[in-house]
Amino acid sequence: MWLLTRDRVLMVTTALMTVVAGTMTVLYVTKDAPAERPPMAHVAGTTQPPRPSAPASAAPGSIKAAYAVRSKWKDGFNAEVTVTNLGSQPLMGWIVRLELPKDVDVTSTWGATAELGPGQLVLRSQAYNTYLEAGGAIRMGFEAKGPAGPPTSCSVNGSPC
């Protein structure tokens, strides 16, 4: 009889801890959430933010991107791109286009959906970071083989960085 009671206590304790952990996760994820969230779209049984076909247009100079090499080694480097909304309105979606020197080969990216072409890297917002509040900034980056240095050109939502 004692084992049955102990097993029940363990099951109840485990269930309670699972609920607490789930609640804390939700609170952590939503603690800095904007007051107004973008509308949600229902897609194949899941709820996801709608993927904008083109980013919301921003007034010239109201969005910028900054590029910085964060670390270098013999055969490559890590770079970080920061997109900042300088405007007074939120922005839905962003696209950063980097023209890289032809001897740079991007091997991985983070914080954005990446499209690679000859000498070009296109970084697009993802579902979790497409909303950029007024005054907000988002960081993403990549690792590459080749010499570290700035891109030959950079644009964000069609405007020069």
mmCIF file of C-alpha atoms in Angstrom:
data_model
loop_
_atom_site.group_PDB
_atom_site.id
_atom_site.type_symbol
_atom_site.label_atom_id
_atom_site.label_comp_id
_atom_site.label_asym_id
_atom_site.label_seq_id
_atom_site.Cartn_x
_atom_site.Cartn_y
_atom_site.Cartn_z
ATOM 1 C CA MET A 1 0.000 0.000 0.000
ATOM 2 C CA TRP A 2 2.837 2.377 0.828
ATOM 3 C CA LEU A 3 4.298 1.965 -2.694
ATOM 4 C CA LEU A 4 1.017 2.925 -4.310
ATOM 5 C CA THR A 5 0.860 6.124 -2.279
ATOM 6 C CA ARG A 6 4.505 6.962 -3.018
ATOM 7 C CA ASP A 7 3.943 6.378 -6.754
ATOM 8 C CA ARG A 8 0.906 8.652 -6.695
ATOM 9 C CA VAL A 9 2.867 11.384 -4.917
ATOM 10 C CA LEU A 10 5.643 11.100 -7.509
ATOM 11 C CA MET A 11 3.141 11.292 -10.391
ATOM 12 C CA VAL A 12 1.361 14.302 -8.918
ATOM 13 C CA THR A 13 4.680 16.040 -8.193
ATOM 14 C CA THR A 14 5.895 15.373 -11.748
ATOM 15 C CA ALA A 15 2.648 16.704 -13.231
ATOM 16 C CA LEU A 16 2.797 19.801 -11.053
ATOM 17 C CA MET A 17 6.427 20.498 -12.000
ATOM 18 C CA THR A 18 5.551 20.107 -15.692
ATOM 19 C CA VAL A 19 2.752 22.676 -15.368
ATOM 20 C CA VAL A 20 5.044 25.100 -13.507
ATOM 21 C CA ALA A 21 7.830 24.697 -16.090
ATOM 22 C CA GLY A 22 5.378 25.256 -18.956
ATOM 23 C CA THR A 23 3.921 28.349 -17.288
ATOM 24 C CA MET A 24 7.374 29.797 -16.632
ATOM 25 C CA THR A 25 8.364 29.167 -20.254
ATOM 26 C CA VAL A 26 5.284 31.005 -21.530
ATOM 27 C CA LEU A 27 5.919 33.901 -19.150
ATOM 28 C CA TYR A 28 9.568 34.141 -20.195
ATOM 29 C CA VAL A 29 8.774 34.052 -23.909
ATOM 30 C CA THR A 30 6.037 36.680 -23.613
ATOM 31 C CA LYS A 31 7.603 38.986 -21.009
ATOM 32 C CA ASP A 32 8.894 41.486 -23.592
ATOM 33 C CA ALA A 33 6.132 40.887 -26.123
ATOM 34 C CA PRO A 34 4.656 43.970 -27.760
ATOM 35 C CA ALA A 35 1.219 45.055 -26.571
ATOM 36 C CA GLU A 36 -0.197 44.462 -30.055
ATOM 37 C CA ARG A 37 0.880 41.284 -31.743
ATOM 38 C CA PRO A 38 0.656 40.796 -35.489
ATOM 39 C CA PRO A 39 -2.380 38.800 -36.642
ATOM 40 C CA MET A 40 -1.984 35.030 -36.670
ATOM 41 C CA ALA A 41 -2.775 32.839 -39.656
ATOM 42 C CA HIS A 42 -3.968 29.255 -39.431
ATOM 43 C CA VAL A 43 -1.724 26.998 -41.515
ATOM 44 C CA ALA A 44 -2.123 23.220 -41.734
ATOM 45 C CA GLY A 45 -3.241 22.704 -38.156
ATOM 46 C CA THR A 46 -0.749 25.132 -36.623
ATOM 47 C CA THR A 47 -0.898 28.805 -35.852
ATOM 48 C CA GLN A 48 1.907 30.864 -37.347
ATOM 49 C CA PRO A 49 2.432 34.541 -38.014
ATOM 50 C CA PRO A 50 1.729 35.365 -41.645
ATOM 51 C CA ARG A 51 4.858 35.502 -43.786
ATOM 52 C CA PRO A 52 4.928 38.847 -45.573
ATOM 53 C CA SER A 53 5.664 38.510 -49.273
ATOM 54 C CA ALA A 54 7.494 41.812 -49.106
ATOM 55 C CA PRO A 55 8.522 43.699 -45.992
ATOM 56 C CA ALA A 56 6.471 46.657 -44.923
ATOM 57 C CA SER A 57 7.886 49.726 -46.566
ATOM 58 C CA ALA A 58 9.725 52.029 -44.271
ATOM 59 C CA ALA A 59 10.429 55.675 -44.827
ATOM 60 C CA PRO A 60 13.979 56.202 -46.092
ATOM 61 C CA GLY A 61 16.347 56.354 -43.148
ATOM 62 C CA SER A 62 13.861 54.747 -40.738
ATOM 63 C CA ILE A 63 15.570 51.351 -40.855
ATOM 64 C CA LYS A 64 19.266 50.589 -40.942
ATOM 65 C CA ALA A 65 21.560 47.600 -40.941
ATOM 66 C CA ALA A 66 25.041 47.497 -39.461
ATOM 67 C CA TYR A 67 27.710 44.913 -40.296
ATOM 68 C CA ALA A 68 30.543 43.882 -37.981
ATOM 69 C CA VAL A 69 33.161 41.123 -38.084
ATOM 70 C CA ARG A 70 33.038 39.545 -34.608
ATOM 71 C CA SER A 71 35.886 37.031 -34.881
ATOM 72 C CA LYS A 72 38.554 35.968 -37.374
ATOM 73 C CA TRP A 73 40.767 32.950 -37.825
ATOM 74 C CA LYS A 74 43.193 31.751 -40.469
ATOM 75 C CA ASP A 75 40.618 30.522 -42.991
ATOM 76 C CA GLY A 76 37.442 32.389 -42.053
ATOM 77 C CA PHE A 77 35.396 34.653 -39.847
ATOM 78 C CA ASN A 78 32.077 35.289 -38.065
ATOM 79 C CA ALA A 79 30.070 38.395 -38.917
ATOM 80 C CA GLU A 80 27.036 39.944 -37.255
ATOM 81 C CA VAL A 81 24.329 42.026 -38.918
ATOM 82 C CA THR A 82 22.095 44.243 -36.769
ATOM 83 C CA VAL A 83 18.823 45.586 -38.186
ATOM 84 C CA THR A 84 17.430 48.596 -36.288
ATOM 85 C CA ASN A 85 14.012 50.203 -36.709
ATOM 86 C CA LEU A 86 14.676 53.944 -36.366
ATOM 87 C CA GLY A 87 11.083 54.836 -37.157
ATOM 88 C CA SER A 88 8.193 55.559 -34.817
ATOM 89 C CA GLN A 89 6.036 52.684 -36.150
ATOM 90 C CA PRO A 90 6.550 48.922 -35.907
ATOM 91 C CA LEU A 91 7.816 47.136 -38.996
ATOM 92 C CA MET A 92 6.645 43.742 -40.262
ATOM 93 C CA GLY A 93 9.444 41.988 -42.089
ATOM 94 C CA TRP A 94 12.914 42.897 -43.208
ATOM 95 C CA ILE A 95 15.347 41.777 -45.881
ATOM 96 C CA VAL A 96 19.085 42.447 -45.788
ATOM 97 C CA ARG A 97 21.053 41.989 -49.028
ATOM 98 C CA LEU A 98 24.836 41.765 -48.791
ATOM 99 C CA GLU A 99 27.170 41.691 -51.782
ATOM 100 C CA LEU A 100 30.228 39.808 -50.545
ATOM 101 C CA PRO A 101 33.688 39.621 -52.101
ATOM 102 C CA LYS A 102 33.867 36.698 -54.554
ATOM 103 C CA ASP A 103 36.416 34.819 -52.424
ATOM 104 C CA VAL A 104 34.051 34.680 -49.401
ATOM 105 C CA ASP A 105 32.030 31.469 -48.996
ATOM 106 C CA VAL A 106 29.213 31.552 -46.400
ATOM 107 C CA THR A 107 29.068 28.228 -44.528
ATOM 108 C CA SER A 108 26.283 28.861 -41.979
ATOM 109 C CA THR A 109 23.853 31.525 -40.782
ATOM 110 C CA TRP A 110 21.727 32.195 -37.703
ATOM 111 C CA GLY A 111 18.817 34.460 -36.810
ATOM 112 C CA ALA A 112 17.486 34.737 -40.371
ATOM 113 C CA THR A 113 16.434 32.687 -43.349
ATOM 114 C CA ALA A 114 19.346 32.796 -45.772
ATOM 115 C CA GLU A 115 19.503 32.659 -49.532
ATOM 116 C CA LEU A 116 22.935 32.304 -51.066
ATOM 117 C CA GLY A 117 23.895 33.261 -54.587
ATOM 118 C CA PRO A 118 27.203 33.944 -56.276
ATOM 119 C CA GLY A 119 28.730 36.695 -54.156
ATOM 120 C CA GLN A 120 25.387 37.514 -52.543
ATOM 121 C CA LEU A 121 23.798 36.712 -49.182
ATOM 122 C CA VAL A 122 20.135 37.561 -48.587
ATOM 123 C CA LEU A 123 18.930 37.437 -44.966
ATOM 124 C CA ARG A 124 15.141 37.455 -44.412
ATOM 125 C CA SER A 125 13.132 37.724 -41.239
ATOM 126 C CA GLN A 126 11.765 34.511 -39.759
ATOM 127 C CA ALA A 127 8.352 33.944 -38.200
ATOM 128 C CA TYR A 128 9.680 34.598 -34.683
ATOM 129 C CA ASN A 129 11.542 37.829 -35.498
ATOM 130 C CA THR A 130 9.618 39.416 -38.359
ATOM 131 C CA TYR A 131 7.981 42.008 -36.054
ATOM 132 C CA LEU A 132 10.393 44.835 -35.323
ATOM 133 C CA GLU A 133 9.036 47.361 -32.836
ATOM 134 C CA ALA A 134 9.813 51.059 -33.122
ATOM 135 C CA GLY A 135 13.324 51.575 -31.779
ATOM 136 C CA GLY A 136 13.941 47.814 -31.726
ATOM 137 C CA ALA A 137 16.930 45.914 -33.088
ATOM 138 C CA ILE A 138 17.458 42.345 -34.268
ATOM 139 C CA ARG A 139 20.807 40.588 -34.616
ATOM 140 C CA MET A 140 21.717 37.768 -36.951
ATOM 141 C CA GLY A 141 24.965 36.514 -38.369
ATOM 142 C CA PHE A 142 26.959 34.130 -40.446
ATOM 143 C CA GLU A 143 30.166 32.164 -40.582
ATOM 144 C CA ALA A 144 32.242 32.218 -43.749
ATOM 145 C CA LYS A 145 35.445 30.953 -45.280
ATOM 146 C CA GLY A 146 37.715 33.541 -46.809
ATOM 147 C CA PRO A 147 39.122 36.905 -45.818
ATOM 148 C CA ALA A 148 37.177 38.918 -43.241
ATOM 149 C CA GLY A 149 36.040 42.303 -44.381
ATOM 150 C CA PRO A 150 33.004 44.424 -45.093
ATOM 151 C CA PRO A 151 30.526 43.597 -47.840
ATOM 152 C CA THR A 152 30.970 45.446 -51.135
ATOM 153 C CA SER A 153 27.360 46.653 -50.787
ATOM 154 C CA CYS A 154 24.522 46.357 -48.302
ATOM 155 C CA SER A 155 20.811 47.181 -48.385
ATOM 156 C CA VAL A 156 17.935 46.664 -45.962
ATOM 157 C CA ASN A 157 14.378 46.645 -47.350
ATOM 158 C CA GLY A 158 15.795 48.193 -50.518
ATOM 159 C CA SER A 159 17.537 51.142 -48.822
ATOM 160 C CA PRO A 160 21.314 51.391 -48.381
ATOM 161 C CA CYS A 161 22.564 50.238 -45.005
#
